[in-house]
N, CA, C and O of each residue as an XYZ file, in Angstrom:
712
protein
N     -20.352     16.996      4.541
C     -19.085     17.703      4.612
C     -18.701     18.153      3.206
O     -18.951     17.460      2.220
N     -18.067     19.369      3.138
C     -17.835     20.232      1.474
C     -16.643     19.490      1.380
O     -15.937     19.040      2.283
N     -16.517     19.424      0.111
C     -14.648     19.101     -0.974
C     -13.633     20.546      0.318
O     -13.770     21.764      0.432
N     -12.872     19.710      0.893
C     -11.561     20.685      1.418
C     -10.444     20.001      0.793
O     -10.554     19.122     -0.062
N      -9.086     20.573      1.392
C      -7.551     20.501      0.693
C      -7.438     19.610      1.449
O      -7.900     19.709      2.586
N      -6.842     18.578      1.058
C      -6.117     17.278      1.181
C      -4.607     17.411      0.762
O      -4.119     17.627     -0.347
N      -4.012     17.214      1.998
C      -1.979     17.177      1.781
C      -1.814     16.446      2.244
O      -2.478     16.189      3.248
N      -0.950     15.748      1.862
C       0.104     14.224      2.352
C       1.604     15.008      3.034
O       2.227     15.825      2.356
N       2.063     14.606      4.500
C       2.785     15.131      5.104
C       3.779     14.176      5.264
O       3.694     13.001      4.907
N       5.026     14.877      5.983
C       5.726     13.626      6.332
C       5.354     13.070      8.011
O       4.816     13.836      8.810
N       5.766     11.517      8.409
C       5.594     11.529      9.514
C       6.880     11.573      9.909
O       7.817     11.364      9.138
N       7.044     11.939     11.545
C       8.184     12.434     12.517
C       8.134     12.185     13.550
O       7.178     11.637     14.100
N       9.470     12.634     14.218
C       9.148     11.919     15.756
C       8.099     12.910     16.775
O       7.607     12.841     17.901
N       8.108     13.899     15.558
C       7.090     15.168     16.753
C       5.375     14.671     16.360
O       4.520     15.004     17.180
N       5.018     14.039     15.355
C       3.987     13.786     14.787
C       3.324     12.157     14.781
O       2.307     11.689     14.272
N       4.434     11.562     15.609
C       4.236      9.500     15.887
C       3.190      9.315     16.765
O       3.039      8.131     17.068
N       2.514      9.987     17.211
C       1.483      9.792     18.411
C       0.106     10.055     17.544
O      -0.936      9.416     17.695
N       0.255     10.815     16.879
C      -0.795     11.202     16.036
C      -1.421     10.092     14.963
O      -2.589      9.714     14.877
N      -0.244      9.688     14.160
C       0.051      7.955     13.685
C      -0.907      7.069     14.320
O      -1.942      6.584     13.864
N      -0.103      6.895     16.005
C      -0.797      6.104     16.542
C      -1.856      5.787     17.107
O      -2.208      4.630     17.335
N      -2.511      6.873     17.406
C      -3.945      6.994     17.817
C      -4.654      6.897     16.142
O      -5.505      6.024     15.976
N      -4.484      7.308     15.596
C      -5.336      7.181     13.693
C      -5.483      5.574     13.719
O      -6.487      4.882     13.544
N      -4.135      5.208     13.998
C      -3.856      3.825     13.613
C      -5.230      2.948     14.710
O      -6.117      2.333     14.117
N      -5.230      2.993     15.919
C      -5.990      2.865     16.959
C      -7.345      2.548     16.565
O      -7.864      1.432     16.599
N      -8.015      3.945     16.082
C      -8.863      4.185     15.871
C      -9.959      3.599     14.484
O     -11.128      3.220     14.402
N      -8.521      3.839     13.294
C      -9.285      3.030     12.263
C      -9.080      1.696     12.148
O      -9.964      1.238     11.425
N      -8.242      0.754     12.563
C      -7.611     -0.277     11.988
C      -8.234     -1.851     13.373
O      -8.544     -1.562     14.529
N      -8.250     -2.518     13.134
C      -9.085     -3.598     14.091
C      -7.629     -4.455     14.692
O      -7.718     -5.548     15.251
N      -6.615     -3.903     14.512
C      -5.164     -4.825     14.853
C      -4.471     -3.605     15.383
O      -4.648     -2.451     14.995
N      -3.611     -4.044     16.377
C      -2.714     -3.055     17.275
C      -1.193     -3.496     16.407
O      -0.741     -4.609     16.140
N      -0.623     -2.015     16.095
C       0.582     -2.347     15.691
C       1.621     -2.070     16.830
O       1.343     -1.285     17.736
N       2.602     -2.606     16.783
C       4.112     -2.335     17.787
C       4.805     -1.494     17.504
O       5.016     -0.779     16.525
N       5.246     -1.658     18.685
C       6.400     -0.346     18.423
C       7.566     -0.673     17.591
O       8.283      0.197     17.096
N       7.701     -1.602     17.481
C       8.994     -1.690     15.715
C       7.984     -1.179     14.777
O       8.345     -0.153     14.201
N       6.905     -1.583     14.490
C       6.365     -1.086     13.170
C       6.527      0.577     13.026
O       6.888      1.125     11.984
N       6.089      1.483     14.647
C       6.171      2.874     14.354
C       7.871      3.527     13.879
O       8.319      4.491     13.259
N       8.338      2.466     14.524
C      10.288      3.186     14.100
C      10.252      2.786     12.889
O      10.379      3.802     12.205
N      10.144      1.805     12.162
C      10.024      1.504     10.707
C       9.816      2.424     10.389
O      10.849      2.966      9.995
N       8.503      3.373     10.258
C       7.709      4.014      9.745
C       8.607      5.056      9.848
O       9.049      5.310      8.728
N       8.910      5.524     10.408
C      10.302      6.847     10.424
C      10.976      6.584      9.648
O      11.314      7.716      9.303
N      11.671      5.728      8.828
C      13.297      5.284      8.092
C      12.201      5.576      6.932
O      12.675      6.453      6.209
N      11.048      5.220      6.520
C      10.857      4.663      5.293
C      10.392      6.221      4.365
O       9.693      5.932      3.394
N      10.591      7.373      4.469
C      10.732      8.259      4.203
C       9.358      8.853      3.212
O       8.434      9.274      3.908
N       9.156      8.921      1.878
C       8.154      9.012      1.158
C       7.138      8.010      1.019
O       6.027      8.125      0.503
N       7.892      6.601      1.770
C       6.386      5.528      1.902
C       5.676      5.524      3.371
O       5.052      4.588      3.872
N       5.891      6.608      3.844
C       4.992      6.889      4.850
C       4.731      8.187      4.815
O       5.605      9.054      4.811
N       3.204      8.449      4.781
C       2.554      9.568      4.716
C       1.153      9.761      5.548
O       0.258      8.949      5.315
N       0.822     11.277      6.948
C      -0.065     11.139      6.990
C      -0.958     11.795      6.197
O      -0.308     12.470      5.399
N      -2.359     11.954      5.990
C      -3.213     12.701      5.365
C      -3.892     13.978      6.122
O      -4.782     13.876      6.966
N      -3.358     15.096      5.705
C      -4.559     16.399      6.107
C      -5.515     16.856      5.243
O      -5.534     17.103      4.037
N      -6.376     16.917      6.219
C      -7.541     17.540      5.586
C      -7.928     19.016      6.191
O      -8.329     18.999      7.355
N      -7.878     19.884      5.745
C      -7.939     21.212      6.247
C      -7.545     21.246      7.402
O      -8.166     21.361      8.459
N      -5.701     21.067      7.022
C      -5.070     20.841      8.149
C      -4.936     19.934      9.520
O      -4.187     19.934     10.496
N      -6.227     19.051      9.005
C      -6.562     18.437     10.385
C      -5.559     16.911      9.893
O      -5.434     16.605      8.708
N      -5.030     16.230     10.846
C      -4.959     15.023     10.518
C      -5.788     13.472     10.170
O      -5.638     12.822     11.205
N      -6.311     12.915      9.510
C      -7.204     12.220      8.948
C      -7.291     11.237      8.569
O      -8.314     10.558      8.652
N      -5.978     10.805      7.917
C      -5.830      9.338      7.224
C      -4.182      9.496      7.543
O      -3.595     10.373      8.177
N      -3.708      8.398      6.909
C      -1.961      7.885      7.036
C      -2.317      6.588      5.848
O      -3.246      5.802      5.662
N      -0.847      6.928      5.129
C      -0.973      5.130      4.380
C       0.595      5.239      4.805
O       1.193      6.296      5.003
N       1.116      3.977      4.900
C       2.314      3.467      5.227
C       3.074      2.077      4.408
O       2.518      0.997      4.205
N       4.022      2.327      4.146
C       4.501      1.138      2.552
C       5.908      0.395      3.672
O       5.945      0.619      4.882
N       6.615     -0.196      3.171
C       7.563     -0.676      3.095
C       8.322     -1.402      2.002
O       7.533     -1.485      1.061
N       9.260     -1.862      1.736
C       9.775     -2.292      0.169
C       9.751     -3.776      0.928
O      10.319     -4.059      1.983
N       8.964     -4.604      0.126
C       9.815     -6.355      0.148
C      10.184     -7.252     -0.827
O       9.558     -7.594     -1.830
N      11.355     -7.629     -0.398
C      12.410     -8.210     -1.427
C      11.962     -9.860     -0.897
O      12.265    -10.192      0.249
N      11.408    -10.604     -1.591
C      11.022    -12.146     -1.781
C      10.805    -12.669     -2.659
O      10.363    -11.973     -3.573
N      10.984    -14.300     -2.951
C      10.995    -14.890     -4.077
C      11.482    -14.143     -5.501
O      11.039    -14.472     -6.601
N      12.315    -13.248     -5.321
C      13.792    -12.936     -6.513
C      12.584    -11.661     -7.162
O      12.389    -11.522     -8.369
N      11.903    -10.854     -6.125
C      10.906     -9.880     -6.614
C      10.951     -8.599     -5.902
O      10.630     -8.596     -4.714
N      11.337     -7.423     -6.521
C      10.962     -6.097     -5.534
C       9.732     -5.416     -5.277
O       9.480     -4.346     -5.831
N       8.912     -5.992     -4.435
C       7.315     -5.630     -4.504
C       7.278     -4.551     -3.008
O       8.015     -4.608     -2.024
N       6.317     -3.752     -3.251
C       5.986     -2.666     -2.233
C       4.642     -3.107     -1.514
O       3.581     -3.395     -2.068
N       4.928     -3.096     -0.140
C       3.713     -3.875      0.585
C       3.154     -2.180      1.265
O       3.879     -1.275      1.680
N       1.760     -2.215      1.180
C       1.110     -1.423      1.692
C       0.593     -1.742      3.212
O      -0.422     -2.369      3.514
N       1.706     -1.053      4.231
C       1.338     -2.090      5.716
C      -0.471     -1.907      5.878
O      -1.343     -2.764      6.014
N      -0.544     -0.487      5.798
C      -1.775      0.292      6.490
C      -1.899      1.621      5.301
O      -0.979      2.327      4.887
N      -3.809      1.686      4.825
C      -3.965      2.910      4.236
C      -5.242      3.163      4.895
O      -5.972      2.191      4.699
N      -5.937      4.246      5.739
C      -6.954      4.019      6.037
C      -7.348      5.711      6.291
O      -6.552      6.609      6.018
N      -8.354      5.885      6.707
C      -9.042      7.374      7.031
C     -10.247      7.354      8.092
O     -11.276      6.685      7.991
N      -9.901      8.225      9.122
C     -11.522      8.259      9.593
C     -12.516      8.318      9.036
O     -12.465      8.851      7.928
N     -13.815      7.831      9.508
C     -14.741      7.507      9.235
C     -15.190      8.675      9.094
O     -16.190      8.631      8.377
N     -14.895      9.926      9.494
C     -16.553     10.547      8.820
C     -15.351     11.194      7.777
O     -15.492     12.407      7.932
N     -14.344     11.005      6.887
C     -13.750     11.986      6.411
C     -13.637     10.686      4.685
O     -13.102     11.086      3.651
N     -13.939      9.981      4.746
C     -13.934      8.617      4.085
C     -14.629      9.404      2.569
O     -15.023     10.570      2.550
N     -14.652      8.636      1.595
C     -15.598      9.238      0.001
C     -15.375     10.656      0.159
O     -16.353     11.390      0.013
N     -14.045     11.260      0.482
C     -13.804     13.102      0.237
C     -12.723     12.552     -0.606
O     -12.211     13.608     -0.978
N     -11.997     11.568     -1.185
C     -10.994     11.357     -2.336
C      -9.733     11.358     -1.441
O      -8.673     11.443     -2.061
N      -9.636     11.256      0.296
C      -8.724     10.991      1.007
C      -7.604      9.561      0.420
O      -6.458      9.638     -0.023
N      -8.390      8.454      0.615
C      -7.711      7.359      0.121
C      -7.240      7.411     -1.609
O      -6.375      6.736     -2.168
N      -7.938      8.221     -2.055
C      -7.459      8.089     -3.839
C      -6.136      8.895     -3.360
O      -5.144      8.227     -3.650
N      -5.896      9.765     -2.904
C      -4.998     10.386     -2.866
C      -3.726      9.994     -2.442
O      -2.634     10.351     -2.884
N      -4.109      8.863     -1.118
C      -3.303      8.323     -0.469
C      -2.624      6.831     -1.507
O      -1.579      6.245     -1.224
N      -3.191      6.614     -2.249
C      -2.570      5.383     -2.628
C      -2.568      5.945     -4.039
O      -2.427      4.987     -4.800
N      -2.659      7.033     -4.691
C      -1.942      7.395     -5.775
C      -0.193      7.762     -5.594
O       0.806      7.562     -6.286
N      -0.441      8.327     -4.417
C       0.758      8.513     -3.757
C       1.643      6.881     -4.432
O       2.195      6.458     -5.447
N       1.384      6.588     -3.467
C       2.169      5.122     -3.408
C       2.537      4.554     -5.191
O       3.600      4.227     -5.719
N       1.226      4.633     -5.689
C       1.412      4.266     -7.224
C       2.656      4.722     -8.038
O       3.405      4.053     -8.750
N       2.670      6.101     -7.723
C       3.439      7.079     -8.178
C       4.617      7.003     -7.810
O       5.372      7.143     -8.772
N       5.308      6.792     -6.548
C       6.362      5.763     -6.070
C       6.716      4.928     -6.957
O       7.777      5.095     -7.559
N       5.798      3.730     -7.245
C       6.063      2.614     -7.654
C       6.304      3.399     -9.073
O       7.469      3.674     -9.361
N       5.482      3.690     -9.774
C       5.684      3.673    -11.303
C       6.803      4.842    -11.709
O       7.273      4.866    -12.847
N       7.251      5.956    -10.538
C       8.705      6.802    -10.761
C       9.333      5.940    -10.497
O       9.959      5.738    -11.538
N       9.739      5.001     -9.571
C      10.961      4.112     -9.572
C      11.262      3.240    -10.477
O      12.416      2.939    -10.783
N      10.124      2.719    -11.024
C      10.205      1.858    -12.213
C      10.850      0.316    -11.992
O      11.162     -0.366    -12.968
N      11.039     -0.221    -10.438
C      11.666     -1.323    -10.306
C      11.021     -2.170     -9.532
O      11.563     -3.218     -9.182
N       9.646     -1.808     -9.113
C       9.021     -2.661     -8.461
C       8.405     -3.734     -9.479
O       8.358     -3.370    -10.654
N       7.934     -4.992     -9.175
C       7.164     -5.988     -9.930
C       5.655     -5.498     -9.355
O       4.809     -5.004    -10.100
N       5.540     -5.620     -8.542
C       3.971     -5.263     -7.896
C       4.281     -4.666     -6.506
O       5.306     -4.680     -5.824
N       2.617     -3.946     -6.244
C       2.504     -3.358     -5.108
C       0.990     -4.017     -4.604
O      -0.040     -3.904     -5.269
N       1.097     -4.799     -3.151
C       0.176     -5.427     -2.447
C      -0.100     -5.015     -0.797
O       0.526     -4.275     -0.038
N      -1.039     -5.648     -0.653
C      -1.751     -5.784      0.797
C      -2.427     -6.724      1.310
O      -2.678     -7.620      0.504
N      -2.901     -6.903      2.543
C      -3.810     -7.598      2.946
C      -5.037     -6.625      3.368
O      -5.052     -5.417      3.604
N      -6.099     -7.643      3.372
C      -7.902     -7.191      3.497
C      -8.398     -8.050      3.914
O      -8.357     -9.193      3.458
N      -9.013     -7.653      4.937
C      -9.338     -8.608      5.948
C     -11.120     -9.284      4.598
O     -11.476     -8.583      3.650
N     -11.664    -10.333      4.872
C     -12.187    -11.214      4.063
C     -13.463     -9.792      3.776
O     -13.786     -9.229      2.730
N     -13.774     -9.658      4.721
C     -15.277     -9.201      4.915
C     -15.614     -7.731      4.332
O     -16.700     -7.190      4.126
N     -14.005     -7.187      4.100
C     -14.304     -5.784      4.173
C     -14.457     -5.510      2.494
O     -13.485     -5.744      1.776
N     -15.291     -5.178      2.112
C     -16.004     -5.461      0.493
C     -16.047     -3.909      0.035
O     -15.973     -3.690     -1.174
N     -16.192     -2.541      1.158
C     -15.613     -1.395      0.615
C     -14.525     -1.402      0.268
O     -14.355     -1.227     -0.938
N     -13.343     -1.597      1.113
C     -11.890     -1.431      0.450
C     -11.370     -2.391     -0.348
O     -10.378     -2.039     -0.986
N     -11.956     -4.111     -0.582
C     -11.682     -4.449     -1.619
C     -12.240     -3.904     -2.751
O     -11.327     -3.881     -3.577
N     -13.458     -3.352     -3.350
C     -14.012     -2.574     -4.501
C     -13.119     -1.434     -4.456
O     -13.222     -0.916     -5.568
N     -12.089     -0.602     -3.585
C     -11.909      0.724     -3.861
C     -10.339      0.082     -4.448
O      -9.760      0.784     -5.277
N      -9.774     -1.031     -4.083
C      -8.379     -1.292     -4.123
C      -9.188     -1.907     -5.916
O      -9.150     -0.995     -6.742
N      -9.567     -2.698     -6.238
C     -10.119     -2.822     -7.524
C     -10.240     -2.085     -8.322
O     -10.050     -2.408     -9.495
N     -10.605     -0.823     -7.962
C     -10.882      0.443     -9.161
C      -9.746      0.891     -9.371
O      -9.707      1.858    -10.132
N      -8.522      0.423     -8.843
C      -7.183      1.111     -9.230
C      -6.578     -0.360     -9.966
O      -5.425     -0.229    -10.378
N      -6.986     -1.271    -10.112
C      -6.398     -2.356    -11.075
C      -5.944     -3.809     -9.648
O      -5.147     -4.702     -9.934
N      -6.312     -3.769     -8.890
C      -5.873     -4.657     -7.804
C      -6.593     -5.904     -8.172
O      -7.554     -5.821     -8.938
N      -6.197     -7.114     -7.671
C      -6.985     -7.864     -7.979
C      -6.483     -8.729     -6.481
O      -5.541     -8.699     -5.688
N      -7.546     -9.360     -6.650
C      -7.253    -11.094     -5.424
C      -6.342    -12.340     -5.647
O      -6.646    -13.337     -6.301
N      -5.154    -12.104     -4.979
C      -4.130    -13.186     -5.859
C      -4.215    -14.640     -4.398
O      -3.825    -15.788     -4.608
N      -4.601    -14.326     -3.510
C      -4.392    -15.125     -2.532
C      -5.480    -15.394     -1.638
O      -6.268    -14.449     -1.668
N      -5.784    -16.164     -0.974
C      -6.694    -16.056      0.676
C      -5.936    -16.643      1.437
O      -5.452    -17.757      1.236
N      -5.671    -15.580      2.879
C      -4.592    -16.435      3.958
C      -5.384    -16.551      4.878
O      -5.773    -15.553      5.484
N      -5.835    -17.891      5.215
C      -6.610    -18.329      6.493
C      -5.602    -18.092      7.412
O      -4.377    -18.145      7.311
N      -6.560    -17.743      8.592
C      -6.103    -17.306      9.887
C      -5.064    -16.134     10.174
O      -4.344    -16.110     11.172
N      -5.077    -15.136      9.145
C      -4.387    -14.485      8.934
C      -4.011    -13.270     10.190
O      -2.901    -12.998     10.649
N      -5.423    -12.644     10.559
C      -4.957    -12.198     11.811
C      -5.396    -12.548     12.941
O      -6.564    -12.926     13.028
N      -4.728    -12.511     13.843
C      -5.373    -12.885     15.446
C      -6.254    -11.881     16.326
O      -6.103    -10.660     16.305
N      -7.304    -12.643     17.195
C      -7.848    -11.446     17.531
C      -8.886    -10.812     17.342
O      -9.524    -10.114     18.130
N      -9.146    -11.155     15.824
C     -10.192    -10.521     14.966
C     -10.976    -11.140     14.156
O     -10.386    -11.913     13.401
N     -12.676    -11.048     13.977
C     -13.209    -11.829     13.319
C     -13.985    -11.112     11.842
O     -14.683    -10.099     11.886
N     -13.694    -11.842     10.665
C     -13.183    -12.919     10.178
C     -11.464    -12.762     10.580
O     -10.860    -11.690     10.619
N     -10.991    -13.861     10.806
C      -9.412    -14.304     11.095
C      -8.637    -14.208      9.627
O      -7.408    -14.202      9.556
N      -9.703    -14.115      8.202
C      -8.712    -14.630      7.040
C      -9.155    -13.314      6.240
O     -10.150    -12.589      6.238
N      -8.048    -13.355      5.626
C      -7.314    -11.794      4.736
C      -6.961    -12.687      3.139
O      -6.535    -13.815      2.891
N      -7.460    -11.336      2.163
C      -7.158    -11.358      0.947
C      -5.805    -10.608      0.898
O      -5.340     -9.774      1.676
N      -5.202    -11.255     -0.478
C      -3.941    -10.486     -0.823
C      -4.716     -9.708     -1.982
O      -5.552    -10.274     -2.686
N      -4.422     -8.571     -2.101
C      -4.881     -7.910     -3.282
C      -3.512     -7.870     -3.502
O      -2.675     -8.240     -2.678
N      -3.154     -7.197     -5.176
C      -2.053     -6.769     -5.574
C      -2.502     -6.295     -6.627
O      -3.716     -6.306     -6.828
N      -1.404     -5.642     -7.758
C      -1.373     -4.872     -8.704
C      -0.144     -4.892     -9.451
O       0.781     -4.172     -9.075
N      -0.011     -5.687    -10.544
C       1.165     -5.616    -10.705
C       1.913     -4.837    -12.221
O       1.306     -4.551    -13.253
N       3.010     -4.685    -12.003
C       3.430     -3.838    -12.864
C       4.263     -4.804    -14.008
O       4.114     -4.636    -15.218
N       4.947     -5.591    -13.562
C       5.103     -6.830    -14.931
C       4.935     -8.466    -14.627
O       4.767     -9.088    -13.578
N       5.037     -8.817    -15.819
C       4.421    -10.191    -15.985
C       5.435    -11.150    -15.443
O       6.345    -11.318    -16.255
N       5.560    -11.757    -14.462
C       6.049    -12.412    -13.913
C       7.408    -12.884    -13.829
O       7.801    -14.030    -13.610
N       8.333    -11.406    -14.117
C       9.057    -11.857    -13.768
C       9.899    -11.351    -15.539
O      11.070    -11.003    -15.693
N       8.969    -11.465    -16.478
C       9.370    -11.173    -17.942
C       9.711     -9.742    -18.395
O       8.784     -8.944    -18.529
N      10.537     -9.495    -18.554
C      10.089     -7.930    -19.100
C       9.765     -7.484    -20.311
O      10.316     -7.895    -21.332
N       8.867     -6.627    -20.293
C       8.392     -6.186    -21.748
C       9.470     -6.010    -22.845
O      10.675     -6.256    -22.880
N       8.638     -5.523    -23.673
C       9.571     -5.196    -24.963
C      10.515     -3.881    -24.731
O      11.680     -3.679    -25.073
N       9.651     -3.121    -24.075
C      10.064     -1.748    -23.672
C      11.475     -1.784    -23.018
O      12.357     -0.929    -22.937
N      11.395     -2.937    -22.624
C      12.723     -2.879    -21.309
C      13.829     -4.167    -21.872
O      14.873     -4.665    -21.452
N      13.161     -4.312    -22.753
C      14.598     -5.104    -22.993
C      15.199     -4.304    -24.273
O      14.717     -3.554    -25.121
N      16.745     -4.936    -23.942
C      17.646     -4.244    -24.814
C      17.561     -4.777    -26.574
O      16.648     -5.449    -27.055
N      18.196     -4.505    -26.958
C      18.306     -4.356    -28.600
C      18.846     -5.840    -28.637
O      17.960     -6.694    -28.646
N      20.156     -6.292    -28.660
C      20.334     -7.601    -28.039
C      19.552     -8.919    -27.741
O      19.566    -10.046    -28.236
N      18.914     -8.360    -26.801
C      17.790     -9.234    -26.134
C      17.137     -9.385    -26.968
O      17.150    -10.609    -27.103
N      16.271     -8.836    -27.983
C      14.968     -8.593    -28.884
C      15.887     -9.292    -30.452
O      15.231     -9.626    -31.439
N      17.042     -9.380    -30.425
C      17.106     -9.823    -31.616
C      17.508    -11.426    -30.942
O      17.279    -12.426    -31.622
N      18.011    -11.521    -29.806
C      18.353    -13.613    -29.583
C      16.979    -13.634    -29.480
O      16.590    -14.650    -30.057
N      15.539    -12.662    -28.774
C      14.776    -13.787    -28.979
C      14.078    -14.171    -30.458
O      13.563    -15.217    -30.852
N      14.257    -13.056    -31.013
C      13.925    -13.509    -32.398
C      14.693    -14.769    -33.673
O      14.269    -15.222    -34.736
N      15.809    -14.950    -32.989
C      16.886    -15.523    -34.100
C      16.917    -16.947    -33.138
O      17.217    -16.968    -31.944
N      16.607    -17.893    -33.807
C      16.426    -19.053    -33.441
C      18.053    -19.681    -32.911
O      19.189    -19.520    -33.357
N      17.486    -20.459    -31.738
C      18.603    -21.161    -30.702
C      18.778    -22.295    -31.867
O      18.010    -22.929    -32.590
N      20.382    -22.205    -31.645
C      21.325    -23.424    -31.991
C      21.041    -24.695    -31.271
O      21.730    -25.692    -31.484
């Protein structure tokens, strides 16, 4: 197959069926119908992928607020199979990056990967992801049952750089506590 145009669209209620059959097709887990209404509210973190107009891939985000952290979970990024190594997924999760790093308030952006799947952990790697977790028994249904957390994070735990702290800040930590 030749290099064609790749656009990221919005999804809609005229375009949710389309979602769901992609979803069907690439993904080894059935999502619900709360997940597809989600996917409507969440505005620029849901996107499907065209490829010379055709529909092809979808990645889908949500924001989660846990343990005192604003991290962006990547529900689903995926592409049909014969449309896969055309730079579909770079596209799709630059997207998302680009989110994260214009907003400037996320700590990290993560997912789960199912154990076995060693293409999309190497492709989530080449963008800086790494393996922070293994959740046994993670999904039902499906074999292997246990999922990696990849993530990527944008600061150090919680610290903020130099960049981001104020003038203030940078001189108490320099001037020794009473």
């Amino acid at each position: 197959m030749t290099r064609g145009q790749t656009e990221l669209g919005d999804i809609t209620q005229h375009n949710l069926k389309q979602l769901k059959r992609l979803n069907q097709v690439v993904f080894p887990v059935t999502y619900n119908d709360k997940f597809y209404k989600d996917v409507l509210e969440v505005g620029e973190l849901a996107k499907l992928a065209y490829f010379n107009d055709i529909v092809v891939g979808a990645v889908c985000c949500r924001v989660d607020v846990s343990d005192g952290q604003r991290r962006l979970y990547i529900m689903t990024l995926g592409a049909l199979a014969p449309y896969r190594r055309l730079g579909i997924g770079t596209i799709m999760l630059n997207h998302v990056l680009k989110i994260c790093n214009t907003d400037g308030n996320y700590d990290n952006v993560f997912l789960h990967v199912q154990v076995n799947n060693d293409v999309a952990i190497k492709f989530y790697e080449k963008f800086g992801f790494e393996i922070v977790e293994e959740k046994k028994n993670y999904y039902k249904r499906i074999e292997p049952a246990d999922a990696y957390v990849l993530q990527k994070s944008f600061r150090d735990s919680g610290k903020r750089s130099k960049q981001e702290m104020t003038e203030e800040e940078m001189e108490g930590e320099a001037s020794p506590s009473n």
